[in-house]
XYZ file of C-alpha atoms in Angstrom:
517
model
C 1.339 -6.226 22.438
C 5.138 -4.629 22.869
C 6.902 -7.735 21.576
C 4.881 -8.478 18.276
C 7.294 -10.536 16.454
C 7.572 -13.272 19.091
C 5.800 -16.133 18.650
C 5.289 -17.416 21.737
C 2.514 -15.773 23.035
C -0.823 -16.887 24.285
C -3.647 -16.591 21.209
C -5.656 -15.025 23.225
C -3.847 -11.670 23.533
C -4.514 -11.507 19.470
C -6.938 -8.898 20.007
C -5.039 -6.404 21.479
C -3.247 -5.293 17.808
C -6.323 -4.896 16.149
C -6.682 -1.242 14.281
C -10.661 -0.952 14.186
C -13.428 -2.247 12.739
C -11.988 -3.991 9.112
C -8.519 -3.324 10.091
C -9.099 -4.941 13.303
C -10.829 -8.051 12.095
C -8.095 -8.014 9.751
C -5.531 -7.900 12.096
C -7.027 -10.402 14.817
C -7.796 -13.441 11.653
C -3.666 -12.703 10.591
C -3.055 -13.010 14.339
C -4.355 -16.224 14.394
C -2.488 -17.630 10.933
C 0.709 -16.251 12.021
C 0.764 -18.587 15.572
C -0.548 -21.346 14.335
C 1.377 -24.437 14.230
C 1.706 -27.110 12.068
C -0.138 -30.119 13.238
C -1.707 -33.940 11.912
C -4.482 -34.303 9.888
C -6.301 -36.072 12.671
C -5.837 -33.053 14.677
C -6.728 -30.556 12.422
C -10.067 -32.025 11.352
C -10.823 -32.067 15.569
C -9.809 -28.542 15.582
C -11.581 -27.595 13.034
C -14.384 -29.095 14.172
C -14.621 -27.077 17.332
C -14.047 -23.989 15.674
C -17.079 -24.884 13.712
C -18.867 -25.614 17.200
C -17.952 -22.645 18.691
C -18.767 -20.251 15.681
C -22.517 -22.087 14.913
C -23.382 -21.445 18.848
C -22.374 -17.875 18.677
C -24.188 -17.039 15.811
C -27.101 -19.249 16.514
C -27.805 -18.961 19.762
C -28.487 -15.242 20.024
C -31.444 -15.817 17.097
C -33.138 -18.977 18.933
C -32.983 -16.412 22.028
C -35.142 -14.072 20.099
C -37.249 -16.646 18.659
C -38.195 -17.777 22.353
C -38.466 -14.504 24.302
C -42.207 -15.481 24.647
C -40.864 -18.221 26.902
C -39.134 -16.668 29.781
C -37.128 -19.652 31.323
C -35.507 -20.305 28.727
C -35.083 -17.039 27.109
C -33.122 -16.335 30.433
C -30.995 -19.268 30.290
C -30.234 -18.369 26.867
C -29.114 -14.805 27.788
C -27.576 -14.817 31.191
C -24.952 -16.838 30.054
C -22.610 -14.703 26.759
C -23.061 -17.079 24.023
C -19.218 -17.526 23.391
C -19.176 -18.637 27.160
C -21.685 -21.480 25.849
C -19.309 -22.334 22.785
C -16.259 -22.151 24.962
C -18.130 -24.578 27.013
C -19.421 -26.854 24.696
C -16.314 -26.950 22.430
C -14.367 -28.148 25.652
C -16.824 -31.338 26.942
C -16.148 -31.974 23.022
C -12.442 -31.820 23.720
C -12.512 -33.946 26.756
C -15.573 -36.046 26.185
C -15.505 -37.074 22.423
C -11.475 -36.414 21.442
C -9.922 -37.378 24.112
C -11.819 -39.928 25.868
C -13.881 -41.487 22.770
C -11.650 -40.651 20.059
C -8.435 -41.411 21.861
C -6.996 -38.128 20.291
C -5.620 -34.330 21.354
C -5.841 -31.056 20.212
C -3.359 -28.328 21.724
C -4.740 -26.575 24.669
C -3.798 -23.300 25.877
C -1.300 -24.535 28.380
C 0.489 -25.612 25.510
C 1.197 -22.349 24.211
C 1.772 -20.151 27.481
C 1.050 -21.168 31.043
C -1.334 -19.237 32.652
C -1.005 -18.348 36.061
C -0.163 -14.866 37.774
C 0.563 -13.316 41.597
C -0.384 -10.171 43.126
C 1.806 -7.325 41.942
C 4.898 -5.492 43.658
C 6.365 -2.270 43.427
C 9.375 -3.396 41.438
C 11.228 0.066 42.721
C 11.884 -1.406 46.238
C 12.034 -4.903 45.144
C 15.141 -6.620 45.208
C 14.357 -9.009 42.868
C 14.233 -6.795 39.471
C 17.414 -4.965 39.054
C 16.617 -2.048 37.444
C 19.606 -1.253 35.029
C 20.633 3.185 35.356
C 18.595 4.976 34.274
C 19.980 6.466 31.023
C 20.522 2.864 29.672
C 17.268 2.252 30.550
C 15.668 5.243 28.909
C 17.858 4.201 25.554
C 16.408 0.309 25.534
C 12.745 0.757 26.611
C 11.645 4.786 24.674
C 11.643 3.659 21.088
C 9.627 0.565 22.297
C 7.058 2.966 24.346
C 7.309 5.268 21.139
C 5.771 2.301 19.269
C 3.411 1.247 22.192
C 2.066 4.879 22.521
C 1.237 5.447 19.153
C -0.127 1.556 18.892
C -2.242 1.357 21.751
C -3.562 4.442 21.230
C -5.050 4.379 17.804
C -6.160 1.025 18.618
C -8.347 2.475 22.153
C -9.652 5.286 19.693
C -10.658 3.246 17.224
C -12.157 0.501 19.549
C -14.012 3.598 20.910
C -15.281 4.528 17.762
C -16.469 0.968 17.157
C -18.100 1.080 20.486
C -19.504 4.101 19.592
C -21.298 3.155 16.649
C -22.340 -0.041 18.000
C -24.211 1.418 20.470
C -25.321 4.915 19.189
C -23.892 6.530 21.830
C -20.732 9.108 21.824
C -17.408 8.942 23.744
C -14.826 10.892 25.305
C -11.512 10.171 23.351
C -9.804 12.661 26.278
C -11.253 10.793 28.881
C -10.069 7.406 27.847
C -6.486 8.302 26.105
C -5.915 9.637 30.312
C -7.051 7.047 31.816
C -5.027 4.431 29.714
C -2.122 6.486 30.453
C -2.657 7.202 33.986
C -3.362 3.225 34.193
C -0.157 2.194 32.271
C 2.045 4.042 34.501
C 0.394 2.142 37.766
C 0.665 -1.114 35.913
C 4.623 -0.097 34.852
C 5.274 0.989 38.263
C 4.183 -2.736 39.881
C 6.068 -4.625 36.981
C 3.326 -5.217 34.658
C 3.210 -4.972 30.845
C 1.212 -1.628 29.222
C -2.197 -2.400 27.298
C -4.657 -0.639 25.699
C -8.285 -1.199 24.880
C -8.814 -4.871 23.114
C -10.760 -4.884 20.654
C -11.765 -8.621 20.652
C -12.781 -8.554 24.229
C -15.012 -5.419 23.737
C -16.838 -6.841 20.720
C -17.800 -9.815 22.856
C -18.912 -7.591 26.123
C -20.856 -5.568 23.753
C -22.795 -8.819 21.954
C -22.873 -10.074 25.301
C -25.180 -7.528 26.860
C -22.331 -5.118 28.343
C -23.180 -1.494 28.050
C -21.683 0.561 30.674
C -18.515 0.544 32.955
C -19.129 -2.279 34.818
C -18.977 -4.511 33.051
C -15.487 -3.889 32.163
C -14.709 -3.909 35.771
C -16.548 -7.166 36.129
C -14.279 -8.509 32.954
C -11.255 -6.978 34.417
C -12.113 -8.583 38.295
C -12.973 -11.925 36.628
C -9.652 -11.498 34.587
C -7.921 -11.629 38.181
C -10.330 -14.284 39.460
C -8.381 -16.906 36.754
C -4.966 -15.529 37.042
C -5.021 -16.173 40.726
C -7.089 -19.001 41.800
C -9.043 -20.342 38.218
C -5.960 -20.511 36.107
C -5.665 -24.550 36.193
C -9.466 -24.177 34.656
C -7.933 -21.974 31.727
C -5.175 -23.832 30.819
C -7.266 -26.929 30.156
C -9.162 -25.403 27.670
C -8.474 -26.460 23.976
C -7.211 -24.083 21.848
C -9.055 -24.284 18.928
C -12.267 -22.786 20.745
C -10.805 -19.439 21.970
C -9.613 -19.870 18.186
C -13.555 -19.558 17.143
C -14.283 -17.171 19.796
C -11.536 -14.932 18.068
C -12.489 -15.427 14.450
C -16.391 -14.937 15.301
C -14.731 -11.308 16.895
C -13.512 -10.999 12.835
C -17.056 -12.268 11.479
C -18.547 -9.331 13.690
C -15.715 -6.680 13.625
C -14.857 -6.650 9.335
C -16.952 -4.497 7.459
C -18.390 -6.526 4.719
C -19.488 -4.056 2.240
C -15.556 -2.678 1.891
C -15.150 -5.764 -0.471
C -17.938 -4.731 -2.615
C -16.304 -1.188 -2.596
C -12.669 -2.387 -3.853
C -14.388 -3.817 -6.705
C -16.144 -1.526 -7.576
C -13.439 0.786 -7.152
C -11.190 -1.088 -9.687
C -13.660 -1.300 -12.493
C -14.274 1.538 -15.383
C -17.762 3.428 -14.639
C -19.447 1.254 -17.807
C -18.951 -1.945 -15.899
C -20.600 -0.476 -12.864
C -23.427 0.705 -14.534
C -24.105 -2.667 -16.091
C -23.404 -4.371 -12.609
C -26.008 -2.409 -11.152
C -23.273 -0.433 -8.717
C -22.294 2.665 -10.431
C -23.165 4.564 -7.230
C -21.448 2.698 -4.906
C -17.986 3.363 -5.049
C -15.153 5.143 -2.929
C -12.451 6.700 -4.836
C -9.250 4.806 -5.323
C -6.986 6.813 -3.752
C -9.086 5.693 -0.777
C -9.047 2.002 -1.856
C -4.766 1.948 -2.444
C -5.021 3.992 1.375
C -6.899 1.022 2.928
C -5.521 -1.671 1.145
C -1.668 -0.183 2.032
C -2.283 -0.057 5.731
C -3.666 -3.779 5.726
C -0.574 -5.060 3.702
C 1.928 -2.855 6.001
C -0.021 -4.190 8.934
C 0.566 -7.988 7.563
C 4.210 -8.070 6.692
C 5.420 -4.935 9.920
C 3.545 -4.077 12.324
C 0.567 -1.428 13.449
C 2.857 1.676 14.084
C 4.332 1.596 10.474
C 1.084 0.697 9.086
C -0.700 3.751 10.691
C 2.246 6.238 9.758
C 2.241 4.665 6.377
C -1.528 5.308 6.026
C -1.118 9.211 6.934
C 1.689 9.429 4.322
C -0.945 8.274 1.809
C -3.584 10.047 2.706
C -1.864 13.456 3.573
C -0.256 13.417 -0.227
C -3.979 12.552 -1.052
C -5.588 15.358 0.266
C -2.761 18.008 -0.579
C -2.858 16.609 -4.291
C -6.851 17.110 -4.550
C -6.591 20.563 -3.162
C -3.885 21.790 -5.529
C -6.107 20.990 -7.844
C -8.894 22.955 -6.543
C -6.991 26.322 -7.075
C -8.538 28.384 -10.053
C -9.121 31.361 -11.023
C -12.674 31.825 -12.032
C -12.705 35.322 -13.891
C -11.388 38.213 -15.000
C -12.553 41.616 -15.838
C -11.188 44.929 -16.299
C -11.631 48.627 -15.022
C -11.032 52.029 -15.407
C -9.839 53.731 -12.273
C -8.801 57.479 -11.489
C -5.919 59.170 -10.625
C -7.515 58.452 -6.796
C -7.650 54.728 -7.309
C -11.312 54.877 -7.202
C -13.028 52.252 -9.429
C -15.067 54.068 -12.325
C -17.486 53.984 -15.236
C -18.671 55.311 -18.479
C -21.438 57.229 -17.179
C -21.851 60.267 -19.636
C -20.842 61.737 -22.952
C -19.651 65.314 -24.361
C -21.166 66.821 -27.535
C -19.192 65.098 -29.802
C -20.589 61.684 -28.064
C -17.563 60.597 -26.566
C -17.421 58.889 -23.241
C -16.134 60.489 -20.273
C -15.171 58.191 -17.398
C -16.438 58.935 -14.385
C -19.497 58.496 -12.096
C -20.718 62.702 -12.172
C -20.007 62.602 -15.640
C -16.632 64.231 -15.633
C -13.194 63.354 -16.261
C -10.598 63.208 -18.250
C -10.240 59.955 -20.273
C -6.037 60.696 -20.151
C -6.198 60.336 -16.687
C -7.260 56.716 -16.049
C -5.664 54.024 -15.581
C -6.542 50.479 -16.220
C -6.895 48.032 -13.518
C -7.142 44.312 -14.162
C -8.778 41.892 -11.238
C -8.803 38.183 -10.863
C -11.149 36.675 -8.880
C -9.534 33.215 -7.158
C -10.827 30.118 -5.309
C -9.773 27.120 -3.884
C -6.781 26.862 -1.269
C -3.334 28.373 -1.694
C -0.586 26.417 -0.046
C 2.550 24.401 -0.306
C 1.166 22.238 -3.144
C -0.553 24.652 -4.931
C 1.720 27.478 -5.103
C 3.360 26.997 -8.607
C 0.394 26.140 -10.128
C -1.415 29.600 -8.440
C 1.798 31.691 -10.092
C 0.908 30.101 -13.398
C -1.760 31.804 -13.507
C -0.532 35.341 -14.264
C 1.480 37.214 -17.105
C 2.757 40.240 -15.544
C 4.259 40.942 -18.998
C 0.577 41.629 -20.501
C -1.397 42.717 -17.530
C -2.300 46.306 -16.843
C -0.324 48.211 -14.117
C -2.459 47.755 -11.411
C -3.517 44.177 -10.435
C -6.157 42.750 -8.166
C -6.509 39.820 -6.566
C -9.866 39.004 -5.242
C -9.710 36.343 -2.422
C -12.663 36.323 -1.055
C -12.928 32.116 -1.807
C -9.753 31.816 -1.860
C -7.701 30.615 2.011
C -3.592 30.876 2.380
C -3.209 27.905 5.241
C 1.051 28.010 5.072
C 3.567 30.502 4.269
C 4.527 28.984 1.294
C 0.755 30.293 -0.019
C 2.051 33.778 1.226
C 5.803 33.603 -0.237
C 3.861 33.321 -4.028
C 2.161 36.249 -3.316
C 5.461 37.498 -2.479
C 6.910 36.166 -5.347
C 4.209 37.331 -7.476
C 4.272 41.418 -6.172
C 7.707 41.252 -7.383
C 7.200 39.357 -10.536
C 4.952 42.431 -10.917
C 7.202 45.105 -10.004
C 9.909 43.846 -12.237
C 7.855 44.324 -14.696
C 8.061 48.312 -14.936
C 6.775 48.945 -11.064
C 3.603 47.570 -11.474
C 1.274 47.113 -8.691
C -0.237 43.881 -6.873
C -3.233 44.164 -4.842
C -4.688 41.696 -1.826
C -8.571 42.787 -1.893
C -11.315 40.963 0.738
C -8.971 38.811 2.440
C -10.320 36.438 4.761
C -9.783 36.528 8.315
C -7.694 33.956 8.546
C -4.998 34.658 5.750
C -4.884 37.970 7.276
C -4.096 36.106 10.794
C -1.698 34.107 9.317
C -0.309 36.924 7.106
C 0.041 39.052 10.117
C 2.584 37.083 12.314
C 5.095 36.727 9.313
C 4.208 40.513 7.719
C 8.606 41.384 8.266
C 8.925 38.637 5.561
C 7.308 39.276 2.477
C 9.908 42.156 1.652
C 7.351 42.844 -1.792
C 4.193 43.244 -1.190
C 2.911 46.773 -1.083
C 2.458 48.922 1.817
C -1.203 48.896 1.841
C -1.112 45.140 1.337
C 0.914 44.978 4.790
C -2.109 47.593 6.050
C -4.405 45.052 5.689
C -2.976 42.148 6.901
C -1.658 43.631 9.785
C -5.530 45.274 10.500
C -6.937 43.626 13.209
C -9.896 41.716 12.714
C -13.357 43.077 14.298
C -16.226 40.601 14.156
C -18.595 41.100 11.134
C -17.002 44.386 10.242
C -15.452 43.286 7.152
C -16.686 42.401 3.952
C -17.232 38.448 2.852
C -17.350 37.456 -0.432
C -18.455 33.993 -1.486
C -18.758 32.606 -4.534
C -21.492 29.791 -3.946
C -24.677 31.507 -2.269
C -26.331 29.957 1.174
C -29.427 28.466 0.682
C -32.323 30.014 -0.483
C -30.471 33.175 -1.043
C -30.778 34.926 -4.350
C -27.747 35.399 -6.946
C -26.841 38.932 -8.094
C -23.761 39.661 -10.754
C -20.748 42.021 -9.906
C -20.774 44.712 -11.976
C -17.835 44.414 -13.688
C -17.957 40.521 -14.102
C -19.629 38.859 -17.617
C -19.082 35.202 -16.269
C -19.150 34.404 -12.041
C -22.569 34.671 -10.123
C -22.182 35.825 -6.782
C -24.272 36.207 -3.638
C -26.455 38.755 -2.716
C -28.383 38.969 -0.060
C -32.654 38.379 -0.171
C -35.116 41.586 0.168
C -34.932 42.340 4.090
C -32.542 40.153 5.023
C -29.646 41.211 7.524
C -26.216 41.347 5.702
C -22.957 40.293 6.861
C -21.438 44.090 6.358
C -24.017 45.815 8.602
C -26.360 46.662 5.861
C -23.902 46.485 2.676
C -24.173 44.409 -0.025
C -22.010 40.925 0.000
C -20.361 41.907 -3.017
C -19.339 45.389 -2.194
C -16.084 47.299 -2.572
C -14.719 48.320 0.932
């Protein structure tokens, strides 16, 4: 698994780079392309034909079990044995039998690609026969390569996990197995063995074979030392080409099928999908250029690059949908008073003009205007110049609110525009900027970096700096829960918001949803 680029290793290890379910099956068939050999005609069309062998028994065998589990001899036979044990088998009295005895002919066998034989491990510490090079030249040569084998064998354990997982509707514990692999990689260093990780072509198999809890690992991993120690003359007699079957049957099983239908349909215009009958089954293709970038990274490098290449894409992905998803969804203006209190024309004089304010008194020379925007969608990195686009300080009203109740600030580049906007604002003849309903979070966030945004106003710093008390604040939100009913603000002509159903139990210990605080 560490050295990928050499070639000689034994085919059967091909398992242990792949990525998961397509990647893996991807992986495992290039595997097998990339160490084959050159050979005769002759020997190819033997090959070949066990490959056939071995792939017809493993997918036939499983169905003629089912078809006779009313006999119970047979039905036994037929099980107790895995059937890629039965194609390895048959595939090699082929090999010796027909090719080589009848036939006069060879095919490679596994001893011709890497002897297998092993001996019972040593502490390589206190063993004089592996001089161990200082330590600081050692740390230099082998931590990029166990930079590369972390990150490798990892993903590939998770994502065999998940396959597992989904094979077998069952859940697993990612923590559980990333500390065991580590815990069992440092025994295996420490004795002068090579670090693994979960392989994905030998799970496959244990679970089509019947395999379903621990043991049977163990079992695999106990029979594993069985043939390095005492069965390896066995091992290295059998031909290649059927581990070659048992590997590419581990692709049949492993790839998911349907992602080919999904490129397509990905590629072609919505008219030709509708005619093909597929218009609803499509992924979107920044998805498709994701997958297809890790497989081609994976061909031509290696895992590691592929997987870091594959968060690139995806992480530009993501933070190019949600800049996108930043809006503001409407405006409206009020009155205010020389208090700051929101008001309304509520009454007239005798010459029937309106007089602001909610007993019926006022003076109209003493309001103000107040102008509010109500945002959604995230405000971050990505979306910050688009979110200052949205405001004119130049034609706004002197006092301006920002309502961001949908709306989340996940960096400090979200909070540096508002920054940047309070002073576009005060530069603009001292007008003010306003944070109203902001959501715990933001005002988290807000909090730790409060010394930094030099502009905002005073209360502003108030309330992110407030700590935050369970349902005592307000929340806004813009799309109501289910089967709740949908009340307007009372200044808004265009955005529906939430309000809570007759008797229910609001978030604000009684108050509305869309309430000013």
């Amino acid at each position: 698994l560490l050295l990928r680029r050499h070639r000689r290793r034994m085919l059967l290890s091909a398992a242990n780079e792949g990525g998961g379910t397509s990647l893996g099956a991807f992986e495992v068939f290039d595997t097998q392309i990339r160490n084959t050999q050159w050979v005769s005609w002759d020997v190819f069309l033997w090959m070949l034909a066990e490959i056939v062998t071995v792939m017809g028994i493993m997918l036939a065998l499983p169905r003629i079990a089912h078809a006779s589990s009313n006999n119970r001899v047979v039905y036994t036979l037929l099980t107790a044995i895995p059937s890629s044990l039965w194609g390895i088998g048959i595939a090699t009295a082929f090999e010796w039998l027909v090719v080589r005895l009848a036939a006069g002919a060879e095919t490679p066998l596994v001893r011709d690609v890497a002897d297998v034989k092993g001996t019972f491990p040593s502490i390589i510490w206190i063993s004089s026969a592996y001089p161990l090079p200082p330590v600081r030249e050692a740390l230099v040569n082998a931590l990029p390569t166990a930079l590369v084998a972390t990150v490798v064998g990892l993903t590939e354990s998770l994502l065999t996990l998940s396959l597992v997982a989904e094979m077998l509707q069952d859940k697993g514990h990612a923590n559980m197995e990333a500390i065991a692999q580590g815990l069992g990689n440092i025994i295996t260093g420490m004795t002068g063995g090579m670090g693994g990780c979960a392989m994905i072509g030998q799970t496959v198999i244990n679970v089509k074979s019947g395999g379903r809890r621990r043991l049977s690992g163990i079992t695999g991993a106990l029979g594993l030392l069985v043939i390095l120690l005492a069965a390896h003359t066995a091992i290295n007699r059998l031909p290649l080409a059927a581990l070659v079957g048992v590997m590419w049957m581990v692709s049949f099983y492993t790839f998911e099928w349907r992602t080919g239908s999904l490129f397509i349909n990905a590629l072609l215009p919505k008219r030709v999908r509708d005619w093909l009958g597929s218009g609803n089954r499509k992924i979107r293709r920044a998805d498709a250029v994701q997958v297809l970038a890790v497989m081609l990274v994976c061909l031509f490098a290696d895992l590691a690059i592929a997987i870091a290449v594959g968060i690139g894409l995806a992480c530009m992905s993501l933070a190019w949908d949600l800049r996108n998803r930043i809006r503001v969804v409407d405006t409206f203006e009020v009155d205010i008073d020389a208090d700051g209190d929101d008001t309304a024309p509520t009454a007239a004089d005798e010459n029937n003009n309106s007089i602001s304010g909610r007993d019926g008194s006022g003076d109209r020379s003493r309001m103000r205007k107040k102008k509010c925007y109500i945002l959604t969608g995230p405000l971050f990195f990505a979306s910050a110049e688009r979110f200052l686009d949205f405001f004119n300080p130049a034609d706004d009203p002197e006092i301006v609110e920002l309502h961001m109740q949908a709306t989340e600030v996940l960096d400090f580049s979200g909070l540096e525009a508002l920054n940047r906007l309070a002073l576009r604002y005060a530069n603009e003849g001292g007008k003010e900027l306003r944070l109203k309903y902001l959501s715990p979070e933001t005002r988290r966030i807000a909090g730790k970096a409060v010394n930094l945004l030099a502009h905002m106003s005073s209360a502003n710093l108030t309330e992110m700096t407030a700590a935050v008390e369970d349902e005592r604040r307000d929340v806004w939100r813009l799309e109501p829960p289910v089967g709740m009913a949908v009340a307007r603000h009372p200044h808004s002509t265009a955005v529906d918001v939430p309000a809570a159903p007759a008797g229910a139990r609001t978030l604000a210990g009684g108050r509305g949803h869309y309430e000013r605080r």
